[in-house]
Coordinates of C-alpha atoms in Angstrom, one line a residue:
M9 CA 72.5 -66.9 144.1
A10 CA 70.8 -68.3 147.2
K11 CA 74.2 -69.0 148.7
E12 CA 75.4 -65.4 148.1
I13 CA 72.2 -64.0 149.6
K14 CA 72.6 -66.2 152.7
R15 CA 76.3 -65.1 153.0
A16 CA 75.3 -61.4 152.8
F17 CA 72.2 -61.8 155.1
P18 CA 72.9 -64.8 157.4
E19 CA 69.7 -64.3 159.4
S20 CA 67.5 -64.7 156.3
K21 CA 65.4 -67.8 155.6
I22 CA 65.8 -68.7 152.0
T23 CA 63.7 -71.1 150.0
A24 CA 64.7 -72.0 146.4
L25 CA 61.8 -73.0 144.3
D26 CA 62.3 -74.8 140.9
L27 CA 61.4 -77.8 139.0
P28 CA 61.9 -81.2 140.8
D29 CA 64.8 -82.3 138.7
V30 CA 66.6 -78.9 139.1
I31 CA 66.1 -79.0 142.9
A32 CA 67.3 -82.6 143.0
A33 CA 70.6 -81.6 141.3
A34 CA 71.1 -78.4 143.3
P35 CA 74.1 -78.4 145.7
R36 CA 72.8 -78.1 149.2
A37 CA 73.8 -75.4 151.6
D38 CA 73.0 -74.7 155.3
G39 CA 70.1 -72.4 155.9
I40 CA 68.6 -72.9 152.4
T41 CA 65.5 -74.9 151.9
F42 CA 65.0 -76.4 148.4
R43 CA 61.4 -76.9 147.4
P44 CA 60.3 -78.5 144.1
G45 CA 57.5 -76.8 142.3
D46 CA 56.2 -75.4 139.1
F47 CA 56.1 -71.7 138.5
F48 CA 52.8 -72.1 136.6
E49 CA 51.0 -73.8 139.5
P50 CA 50.2 -72.2 142.9
W51 CA 53.4 -72.0 145.0
Q52 CA 53.4 -73.8 148.3
V53 CA 55.6 -71.0 149.9
S54 CA 55.1 -67.6 151.3
A55 CA 57.8 -64.9 151.5
D56 CA 58.7 -61.3 152.3
V57 CA 60.8 -61.0 149.2
I58 CA 60.7 -63.0 146.0
I59 CA 63.7 -62.8 143.7
M60 CA 63.3 -64.0 140.1
S61 CA 66.6 -63.9 138.2
R62 CA 66.3 -64.2 134.4
I63 CA 63.1 -66.2 134.6
L64 CA 60.4 -64.1 133.1
R65 CA 62.5 -63.4 130.0
D66 CA 62.1 -67.1 129.0
W67 CA 58.3 -66.7 128.6
D68 CA 55.8 -64.8 126.5
D69 CA 53.5 -62.3 128.3
S70 CA 50.8 -64.9 128.9
K71 CA 53.1 -67.3 130.7
A72 CA 55.0 -64.6 132.5
S73 CA 51.7 -63.3 133.7
K74 CA 50.9 -66.7 135.3
I75 CA 54.3 -66.6 137.1
L76 CA 53.7 -63.1 138.4
K77 CA 50.2 -63.9 139.6
N78 CA 51.6 -66.8 141.6
A79 CA 54.4 -64.6 143.0
A80 CA 51.8 -62.0 144.1
K81 CA 49.8 -64.7 146.0
A82 CA 53.0 -66.0 147.6
L83 CA 54.0 -62.6 149.0
L84 CA 53.3 -61.7 152.6
Q85 CA 51.8 -58.4 153.6
G86 CA 54.4 -55.7 152.8
G87 CA 56.4 -58.0 150.6
K88 CA 58.1 -57.1 147.4
C89 CA 59.4 -58.8 144.2
L90 CA 62.9 -58.3 142.8
I91 CA 63.1 -59.1 139.1
L92 CA 66.7 -59.4 137.7
E93 CA 66.5 -59.0 134.0
M94 CA 67.9 -57.0 131.0
I95 CA 65.9 -53.9 130.1
L96 CA 65.9 -53.1 126.4
Q97 CA 66.5 -49.5 125.5
E98 CA 63.8 -48.2 123.2
S99 CA 66.3 -46.0 121.2
A100 CA 69.3 -48.3 121.1
P101 CA 70.0 -51.7 119.5
N102 CA 71.7 -53.1 122.6
G103 CA 70.1 -56.4 123.6
H104 CA 67.9 -56.8 120.6
L105 CA 69.9 -59.8 119.4
C106 CA 69.3 -61.5 122.8
D107 CA 65.6 -60.7 122.3
L108 CA 65.6 -62.4 118.9
H109 CA 67.4 -65.4 120.3
L110 CA 64.9 -65.8 123.1
L111 CA 62.0 -65.6 120.7
A112 CA 63.5 -68.3 118.5
V113 CA 64.5 -70.6 121.3
S114 CA 61.8 -70.4 123.9
G115 CA 59.2 -67.9 122.7
G116 CA 60.3 -65.5 125.4
R117 CA 61.5 -62.0 125.1
E118 CA 63.6 -59.2 126.5
R119 CA 61.4 -56.1 127.4
T120 CA 61.7 -52.4 127.6
I121 CA 61.0 -50.6 130.9
R122 CA 57.6 -49.7 129.5
Q123 CA 56.9 -53.3 128.6
W124 CA 58.0 -54.4 132.1
G125 CA 55.7 -51.8 133.6
D126 CA 52.8 -52.9 131.5
L127 CA 53.4 -56.6 132.3
L128 CA 53.7 -55.9 136.0
N129 CA 50.7 -53.6 136.2
A130 CA 48.5 -56.1 134.3
N131 CA 49.4 -58.7 137.0
G132 CA 48.9 -56.7 140.2
F133 CA 52.3 -55.1 140.7
K134 CA 53.6 -51.6 140.5
I135 CA 57.3 -50.8 139.8
T136 CA 58.7 -49.0 142.8
S137 CA 62.3 -48.7 141.6
V138 CA 64.8 -49.8 139.0
H139 CA 68.4 -50.3 139.8
S140 CA 71.0 -50.7 137.0
R141 CA 74.3 -52.2 137.8
D142 CA 76.0 -52.7 134.5
G143 CA 73.3 -52.2 131.9
F144 CA 73.0 -55.9 131.3
I145 CA 71.2 -57.0 134.4
N146 CA 68.8 -54.6 136.2
V147 CA 66.8 -55.0 139.3
I148 CA 63.2 -54.1 138.9
E149 CA 61.6 -53.8 142.3
G150 CA 57.8 -54.3 142.4
E151 CA 55.2 -54.3 145.1
P152 CA 51.7 -55.8 144.7
Y153 CA 48.7 -53.5 144.5
V154 CA 46.7 -56.0 146.6
Y155 CA 47.9 -58.8 148.9
D156 CA 45.8 -61.9 148.2
Q157 CA 46.3 -64.5 150.9

């Protein structure tokens, strides 16, 4: 994903943050900095935009909250967070098998838009927009209520 973003926005500075062994195995690309870290510990980066793709779904609300709090602290003034995740429909069965699988495998979960809103609000973010591309992956755009630097 970092390579695609760099290709679309060549002037951007991109830092990929992940566990040390993931970063060590990641193929390198010009203009992308790879930084080992732990989503549950304070991040040693700051950014205008943080993109989390299918990360929060792997965790229960308590652990997802820790990640979101670290994201909020890493955002620069005026920054935003883009969360790429499935959004469960409250009145339709689509995605509920994925939800059950996540619960069994990692303790994580898919969430409805109301649940995403509750999780983000509880951790200093407000949802500013939701973009649906294909119904499977959505982009939830959030801004922090307070910038904590």
